[in-house]
């Protein structure tokens, strides 16, 4: 896994133009069965992928924190929401709450999330490859291909299963 993870940025860069063209076509005319195929590809990939061997998403990027996330997590820590914000978050250029720094403060040495049961919605849904109307998040997926080995493999399989 670590070897593939080291190669991933280069592999994603090599495939970027191809993937961008594919997703542009997909946005214009998505197959009727896209949600079904993506769920199938997602499920198959995550039967063989153990995120605990990687956690690259937690090490290199941070999620957006919604108001509901902040409420839930601060309650978990028995803090006031503003205390949680002051201690762990900052406002980014899009005016969203994000982590002050990466790797994620809540990731332990064994790649376990210390707030897994109350983690942000963005973390629960990552890498979003099983999302309905998948074609609508192609820009996000293009970014995730370079970060998440599972996403890279899902997109490669997707191009085979649904050629455009």
XYZ file of C-alpha atoms in Angstrom:
164
model
C 0.000 0.000 0.000
C 2.761 2.472 0.933
C 4.478 1.989 -2.462
C 1.213 2.666 -4.311
C 0.576 5.680 -2.085
C 4.000 7.113 -2.994
C 3.265 6.639 -6.705
C -0.306 7.944 -6.494
C 0.364 11.677 -7.117
C 2.363 10.848 -10.264
C -0.189 8.284 -11.468
C -3.032 10.755 -10.895
C -1.117 13.483 -12.738
C -0.506 11.127 -15.690
C -4.243 10.315 -15.827
C -5.526 13.831 -15.111
C -6.168 14.936 -18.704
C -7.800 11.604 -19.573
C -9.944 11.710 -16.422
C -10.941 15.346 -16.976
C -12.126 14.595 -20.533
C -13.993 11.538 -19.264
C -15.764 13.488 -16.515
C -16.597 16.364 -18.879
C -18.369 13.860 -21.155
C -19.992 12.206 -18.155
C -21.441 15.544 -16.993
C -22.975 16.144 -20.423
C -24.548 12.705 -20.757
C -24.351 10.387 -17.779
C -25.436 6.766 -18.284
C -28.868 6.050 -16.774
C -27.370 3.366 -14.537
C -24.497 5.488 -13.180
C -25.691 5.453 -9.551
C -26.064 1.666 -9.627
C -22.640 1.106 -11.244
C -20.907 3.522 -8.876
C -22.450 1.837 -5.820
C -21.268 -1.522 -7.166
C -17.726 -0.250 -7.864
C -17.567 1.486 -4.475
C -18.737 -1.617 -2.587
C -16.323 -3.904 -4.463
C -13.362 -1.603 -3.844
C -14.059 -1.171 -0.144
C -14.338 -4.930 0.330
C -10.622 -5.086 -0.513
C -9.454 -1.685 0.762
C -8.722 -1.105 4.439
C -8.591 2.632 5.041
C -6.620 2.044 8.261
C -3.600 0.987 6.176
C -3.626 4.369 4.443
C -5.482 7.295 6.080
C -3.927 9.586 3.469
C -7.107 11.670 3.420
C -6.689 12.401 7.138
C -2.965 13.053 6.772
C -3.088 15.405 3.808
C -6.465 17.173 3.735
C -9.141 18.225 6.136
C -12.912 18.136 5.932
C -15.328 21.026 5.998
C -17.098 21.239 9.334
C -20.803 22.033 9.190
C -22.632 23.699 12.067
C -24.148 20.294 12.905
C -20.651 18.727 12.946
C -19.357 21.420 15.291
C -22.352 21.008 17.629
C -22.023 17.211 17.705
C -18.246 17.098 18.171
C -18.112 19.876 20.753
C -20.852 18.111 22.722
C -18.752 14.912 22.558
C -15.833 16.833 24.103
C -18.147 18.576 26.591
C -17.065 21.926 25.167
C -18.974 24.921 23.977
C -19.027 25.076 20.153
C -16.979 28.290 20.155
C -14.308 26.637 22.336
C -14.074 23.772 19.824
C -13.815 26.246 16.948
C -11.120 28.289 18.703
C -9.073 25.219 19.597
C -9.262 23.186 16.365
C -10.717 25.125 13.435
C -10.148 28.122 11.214
C -12.196 29.828 8.503
C -10.872 29.213 4.984
C -11.021 31.404 1.855
C -14.534 30.077 1.075
C -15.699 31.081 4.559
C -15.976 27.425 5.654
C -14.748 25.948 8.905
C -11.762 23.658 8.337
C -8.992 22.196 10.485
C -6.286 24.605 11.609
C -3.686 22.152 10.304
C -3.162 18.708 8.816
C -2.652 15.897 9.540
C -5.955 15.793 11.351
C -5.556 16.369 15.059
C -7.975 13.486 15.732
C -5.952 10.837 13.847
C -3.962 8.569 16.149
C -0.664 6.786 15.429
C -2.490 3.642 14.225
C -4.613 5.611 11.727
C -7.711 5.389 13.910
C -9.996 8.383 14.205
C -10.381 9.414 17.839
C -13.798 10.959 17.075
C -14.981 8.281 14.628
C -18.491 7.982 16.089
C -19.059 11.749 15.855
C -16.789 12.559 12.890
C -17.764 15.256 10.379
C -20.241 14.460 7.617
C -17.507 15.015 5.005
C -15.407 12.276 6.650
C -18.364 9.886 6.883
C -19.064 10.309 3.169
C -15.460 10.303 1.917
C -14.430 9.535 -0.822
C -17.960 10.202 -2.124
C -17.727 7.483 -4.794
C -21.088 6.009 -3.758
C -22.907 9.320 -3.907
C -26.099 9.666 -5.936
C -25.672 11.713 -9.138
C -21.949 11.013 -8.892
C -21.266 12.955 -12.114
C -22.075 16.199 -10.280
C -18.978 15.947 -8.092
C -16.432 15.231 -10.814
C -14.116 18.102 -9.769
C -13.963 16.724 -6.232
C -13.345 13.217 -7.592
C -10.487 14.488 -9.785
C -8.842 15.853 -6.624
C -9.530 12.678 -4.629
C -7.912 10.471 -7.302
C -4.566 11.976 -6.268
C -5.205 11.419 -2.538
C -7.143 8.181 -2.213
C -5.899 4.913 -3.738
C -9.430 3.499 -3.630
C -10.788 6.458 -5.589
C -8.029 6.064 -8.168
C -8.919 2.383 -8.661
C -12.681 3.099 -8.733
C -12.244 5.729 -11.458
C -10.047 3.414 -13.517
C -12.655 0.656 -13.246
C -15.439 3.118 -13.953
C -13.828 4.121 -17.273
C -13.747 0.429 -18.259
C -17.330 -0.279 -17.197
C -18.839 2.914 -18.618
C -16.712 4.041 -21.569
C -17.631 7.490 -22.861
